[in-house]
PDB file of C-alpha atoms in Angstrom:
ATOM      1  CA  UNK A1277     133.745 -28.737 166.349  1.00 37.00           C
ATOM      2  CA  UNK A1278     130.596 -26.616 167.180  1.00 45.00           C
ATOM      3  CA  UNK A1279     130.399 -25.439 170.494  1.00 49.00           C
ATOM      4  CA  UNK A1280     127.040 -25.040 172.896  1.00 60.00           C
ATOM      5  CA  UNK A1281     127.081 -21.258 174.126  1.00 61.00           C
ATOM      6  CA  UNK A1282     123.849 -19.878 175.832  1.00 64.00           C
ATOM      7  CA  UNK A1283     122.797 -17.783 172.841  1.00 67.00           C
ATOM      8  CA  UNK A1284     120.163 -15.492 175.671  1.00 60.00           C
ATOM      9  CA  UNK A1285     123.168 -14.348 177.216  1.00 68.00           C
ATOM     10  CA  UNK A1286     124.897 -13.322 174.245  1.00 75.00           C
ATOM     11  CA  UNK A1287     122.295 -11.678 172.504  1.00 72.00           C
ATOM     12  CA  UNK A1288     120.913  -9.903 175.475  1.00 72.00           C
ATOM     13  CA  UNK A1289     124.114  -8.993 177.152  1.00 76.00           C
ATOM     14  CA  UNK A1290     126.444  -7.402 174.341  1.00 78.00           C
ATOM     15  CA  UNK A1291     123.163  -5.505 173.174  1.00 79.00           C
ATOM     16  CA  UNK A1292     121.987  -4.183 176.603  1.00 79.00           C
ATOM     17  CA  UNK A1293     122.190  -0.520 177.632  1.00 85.00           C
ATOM     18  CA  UNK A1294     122.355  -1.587 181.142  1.00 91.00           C
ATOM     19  CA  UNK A1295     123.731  -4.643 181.561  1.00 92.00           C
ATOM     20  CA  UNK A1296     123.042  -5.139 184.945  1.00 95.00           C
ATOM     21  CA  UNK A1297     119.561  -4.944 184.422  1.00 94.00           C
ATOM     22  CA  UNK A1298     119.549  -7.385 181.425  1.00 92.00           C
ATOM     23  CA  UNK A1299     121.077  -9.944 183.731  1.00 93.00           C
ATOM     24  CA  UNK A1300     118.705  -9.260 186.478  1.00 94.00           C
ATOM     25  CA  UNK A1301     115.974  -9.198 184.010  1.00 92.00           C
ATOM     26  CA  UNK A1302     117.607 -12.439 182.087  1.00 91.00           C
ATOM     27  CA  UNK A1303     118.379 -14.876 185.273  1.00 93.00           C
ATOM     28  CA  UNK A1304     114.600 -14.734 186.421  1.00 94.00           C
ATOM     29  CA  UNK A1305     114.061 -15.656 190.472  1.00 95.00           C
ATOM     30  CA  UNK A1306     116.860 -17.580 191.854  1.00 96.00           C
ATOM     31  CA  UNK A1307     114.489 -19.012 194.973  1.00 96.00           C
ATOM     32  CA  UNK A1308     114.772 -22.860 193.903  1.00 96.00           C
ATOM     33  CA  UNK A1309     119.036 -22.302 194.196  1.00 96.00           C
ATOM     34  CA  UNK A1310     120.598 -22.684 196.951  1.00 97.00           C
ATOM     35  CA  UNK A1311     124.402 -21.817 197.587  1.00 98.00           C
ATOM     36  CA  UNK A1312     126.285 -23.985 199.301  1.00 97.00           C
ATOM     37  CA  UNK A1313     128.691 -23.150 202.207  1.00 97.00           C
ATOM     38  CA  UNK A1314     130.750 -20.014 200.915  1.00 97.00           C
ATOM     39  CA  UNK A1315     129.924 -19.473 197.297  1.00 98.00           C
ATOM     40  CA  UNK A1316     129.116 -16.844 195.668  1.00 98.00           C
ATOM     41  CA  UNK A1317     126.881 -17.077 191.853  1.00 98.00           C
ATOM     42  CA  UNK A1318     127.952 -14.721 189.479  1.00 98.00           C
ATOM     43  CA  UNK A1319     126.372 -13.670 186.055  1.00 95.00           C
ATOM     44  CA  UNK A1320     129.417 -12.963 183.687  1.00 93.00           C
ATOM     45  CA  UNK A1321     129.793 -10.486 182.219  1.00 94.00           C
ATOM     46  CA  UNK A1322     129.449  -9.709 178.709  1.00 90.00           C
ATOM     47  CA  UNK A1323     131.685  -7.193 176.923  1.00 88.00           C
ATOM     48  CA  UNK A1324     129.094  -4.602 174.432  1.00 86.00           C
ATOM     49  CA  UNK A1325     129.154  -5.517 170.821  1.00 84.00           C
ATOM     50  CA  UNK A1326     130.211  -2.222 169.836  1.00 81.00           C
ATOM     51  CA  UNK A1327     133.056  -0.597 171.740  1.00 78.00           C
ATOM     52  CA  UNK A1328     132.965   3.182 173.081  1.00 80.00           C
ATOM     53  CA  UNK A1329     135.069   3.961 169.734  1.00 84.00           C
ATOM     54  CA  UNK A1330     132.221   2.950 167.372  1.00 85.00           C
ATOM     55  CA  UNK A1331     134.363  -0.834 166.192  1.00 87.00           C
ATOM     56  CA  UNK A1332     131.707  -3.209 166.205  1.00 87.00           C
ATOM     57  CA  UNK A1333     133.366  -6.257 167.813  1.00 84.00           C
ATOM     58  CA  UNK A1334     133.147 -10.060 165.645  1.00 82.00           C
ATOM     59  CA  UNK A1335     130.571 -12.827 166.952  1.00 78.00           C
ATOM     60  CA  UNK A1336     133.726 -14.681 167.757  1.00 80.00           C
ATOM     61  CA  UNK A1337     135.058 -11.999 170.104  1.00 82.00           C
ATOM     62  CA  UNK A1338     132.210 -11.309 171.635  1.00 81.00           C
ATOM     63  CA  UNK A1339     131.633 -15.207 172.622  1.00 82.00           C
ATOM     64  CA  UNK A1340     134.887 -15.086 173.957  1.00 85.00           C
ATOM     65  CA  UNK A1341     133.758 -13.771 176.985  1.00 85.00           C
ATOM     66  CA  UNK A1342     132.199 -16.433 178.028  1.00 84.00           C
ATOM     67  CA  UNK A1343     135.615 -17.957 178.651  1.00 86.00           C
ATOM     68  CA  UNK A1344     137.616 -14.865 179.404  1.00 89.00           C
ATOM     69  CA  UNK A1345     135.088 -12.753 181.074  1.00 92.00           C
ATOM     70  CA  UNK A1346     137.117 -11.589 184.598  1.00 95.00           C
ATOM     71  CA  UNK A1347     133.783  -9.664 185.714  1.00 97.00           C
ATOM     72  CA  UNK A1348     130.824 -11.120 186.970  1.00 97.00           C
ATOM     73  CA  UNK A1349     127.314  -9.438 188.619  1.00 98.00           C
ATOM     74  CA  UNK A1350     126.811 -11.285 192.257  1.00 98.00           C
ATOM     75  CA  UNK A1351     123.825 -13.165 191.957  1.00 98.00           C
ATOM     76  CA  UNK A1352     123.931 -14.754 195.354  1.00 98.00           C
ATOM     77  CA  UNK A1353     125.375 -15.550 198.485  1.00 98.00           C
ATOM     78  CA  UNK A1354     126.053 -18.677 200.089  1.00 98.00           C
ATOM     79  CA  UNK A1355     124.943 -18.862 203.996  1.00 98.00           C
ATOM     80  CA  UNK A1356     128.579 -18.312 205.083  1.00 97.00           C
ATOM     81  CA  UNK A1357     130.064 -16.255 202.406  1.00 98.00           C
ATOM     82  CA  UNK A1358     132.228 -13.183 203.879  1.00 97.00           C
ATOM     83  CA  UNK A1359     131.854 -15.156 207.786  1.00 97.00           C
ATOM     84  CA  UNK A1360     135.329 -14.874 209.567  1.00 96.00           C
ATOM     85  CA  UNK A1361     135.987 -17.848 210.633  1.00 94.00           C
ATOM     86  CA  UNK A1362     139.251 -19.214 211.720  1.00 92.00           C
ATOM     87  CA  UNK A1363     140.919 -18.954 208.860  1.00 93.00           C
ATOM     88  CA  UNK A1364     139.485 -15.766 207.113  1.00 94.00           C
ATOM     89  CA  UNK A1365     139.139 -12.610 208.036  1.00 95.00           C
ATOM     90  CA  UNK A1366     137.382 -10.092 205.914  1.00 96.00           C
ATOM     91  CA  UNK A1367     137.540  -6.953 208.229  1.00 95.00           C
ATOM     92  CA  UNK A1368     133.878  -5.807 206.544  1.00 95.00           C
ATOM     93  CA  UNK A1369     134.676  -6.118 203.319  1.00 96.00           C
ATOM     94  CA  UNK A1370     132.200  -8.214 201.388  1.00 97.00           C
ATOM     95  CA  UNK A1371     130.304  -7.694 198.297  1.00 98.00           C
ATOM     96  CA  UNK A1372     126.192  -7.888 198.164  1.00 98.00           C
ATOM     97  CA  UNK A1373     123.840  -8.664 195.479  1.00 98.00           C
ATOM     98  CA  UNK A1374     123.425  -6.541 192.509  1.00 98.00           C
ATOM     99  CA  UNK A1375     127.134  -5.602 193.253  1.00 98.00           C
ATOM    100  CA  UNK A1376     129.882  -6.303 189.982  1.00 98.00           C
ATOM    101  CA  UNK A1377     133.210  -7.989 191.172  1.00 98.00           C
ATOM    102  CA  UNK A1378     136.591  -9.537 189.930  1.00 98.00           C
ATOM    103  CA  UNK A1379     137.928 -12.779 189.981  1.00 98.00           C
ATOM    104  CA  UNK A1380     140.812 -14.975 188.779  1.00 97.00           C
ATOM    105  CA  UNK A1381     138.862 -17.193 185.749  1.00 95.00           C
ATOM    106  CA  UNK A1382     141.022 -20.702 187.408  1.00 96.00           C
ATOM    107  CA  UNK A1383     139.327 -20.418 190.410  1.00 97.00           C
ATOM    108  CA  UNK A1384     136.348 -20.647 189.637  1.00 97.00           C
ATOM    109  CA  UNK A1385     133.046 -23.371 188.193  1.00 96.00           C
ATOM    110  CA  UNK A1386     131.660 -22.504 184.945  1.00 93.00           C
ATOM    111  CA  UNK A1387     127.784 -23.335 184.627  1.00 93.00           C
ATOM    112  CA  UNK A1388     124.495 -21.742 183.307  1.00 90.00           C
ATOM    113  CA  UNK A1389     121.155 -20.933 184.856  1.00 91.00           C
ATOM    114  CA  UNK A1390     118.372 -20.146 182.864  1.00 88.00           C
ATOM    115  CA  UNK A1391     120.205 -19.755 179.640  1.00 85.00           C
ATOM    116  CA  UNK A1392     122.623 -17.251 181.397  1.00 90.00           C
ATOM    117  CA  UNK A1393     126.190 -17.701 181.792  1.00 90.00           C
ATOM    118  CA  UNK A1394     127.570 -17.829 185.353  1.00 94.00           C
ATOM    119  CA  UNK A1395     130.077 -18.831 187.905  1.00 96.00           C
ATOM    120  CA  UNK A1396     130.274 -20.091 190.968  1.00 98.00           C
ATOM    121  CA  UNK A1397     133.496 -18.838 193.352  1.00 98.00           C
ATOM    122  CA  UNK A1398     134.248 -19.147 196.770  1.00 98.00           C
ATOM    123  CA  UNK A1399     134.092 -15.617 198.948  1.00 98.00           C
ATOM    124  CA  UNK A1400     137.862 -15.145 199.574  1.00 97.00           C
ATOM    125  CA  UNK A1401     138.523 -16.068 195.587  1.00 98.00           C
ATOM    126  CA  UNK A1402     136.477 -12.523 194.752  1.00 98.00           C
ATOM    127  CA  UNK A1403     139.290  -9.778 194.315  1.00 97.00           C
ATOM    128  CA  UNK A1404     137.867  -6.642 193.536  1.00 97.00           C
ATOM    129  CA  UNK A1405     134.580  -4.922 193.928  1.00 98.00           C
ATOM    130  CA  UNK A1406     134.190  -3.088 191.222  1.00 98.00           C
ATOM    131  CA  UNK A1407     131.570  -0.115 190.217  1.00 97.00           C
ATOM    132  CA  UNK A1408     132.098  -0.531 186.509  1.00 95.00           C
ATOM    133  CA  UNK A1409     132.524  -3.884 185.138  1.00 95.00           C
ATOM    134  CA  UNK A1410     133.845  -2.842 181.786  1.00 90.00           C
ATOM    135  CA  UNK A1411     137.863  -1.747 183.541  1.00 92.00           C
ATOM    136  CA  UNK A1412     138.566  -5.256 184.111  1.00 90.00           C
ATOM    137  CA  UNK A1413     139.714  -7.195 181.029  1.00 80.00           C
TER     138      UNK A1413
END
């Protein structure tokens, strides 16, 4: 059974010398979406086609981060993402836009925007804040 993948995020991502720019570049202005509550939006992240070792990785693999992808680019921030409230506490930490992070795939909601692959998650789901997207696997 064929599946529907957003082909711009493929092609662009596992291609791009700097991925975070291609996603920047790829999303387009976010000013008609607005987060909800805590959320954050996410651009996954896409794995390069060819790995530091010179194996050029199968169309297959490469989709499979779409699925599997653990990384993600913040996009945006929902009006009360990284408040303390009553219940949370985030002693500063918090991560910005333009910043790469890690979360657990199962807690968060797949969707696309603009023909780019994304996720929402809620702030105290986001695990790591990561300077290099490509150690988390």
């Amino acid at each position: 059974m064929p599946v529907a993948v957003p082909r711009k995020t493929i092609e662009l991502f596992s291609r791009a010398k700097d991925p975070k720019q291609a996603i920047l570049s790829a999303v387009g202005n976010l000013s008609s979406v607005e987060l909800m509550f805590n959320t954050v939006l996410v651009a996954i992240y896409i794995r390069p086609e060819t790995t530091s070792g010179g194996i050029i990785r199968p169309g297959s693999n490469v989709i499979e981060d779409l699925w599997q992808s653990k990384a993600g680019l913040v996009l945006k921030l929902g009006p009360d993402a990284f408040v303390d409230d009553g219940v949370n506490h985030f002693n500063g930490q918090k991560v910005e836009i333009g910043d790469w992070c890690a979360f657990r795939i199962g807690d968060t909601w797949q969707l696309s925007l603009n023909d780019v692959a994304c996720r929402l998650v809620e702030d105290t789901h986001i695990k790591l804040k990561l300077s290099d997207p490509s150690v988390v696997f």
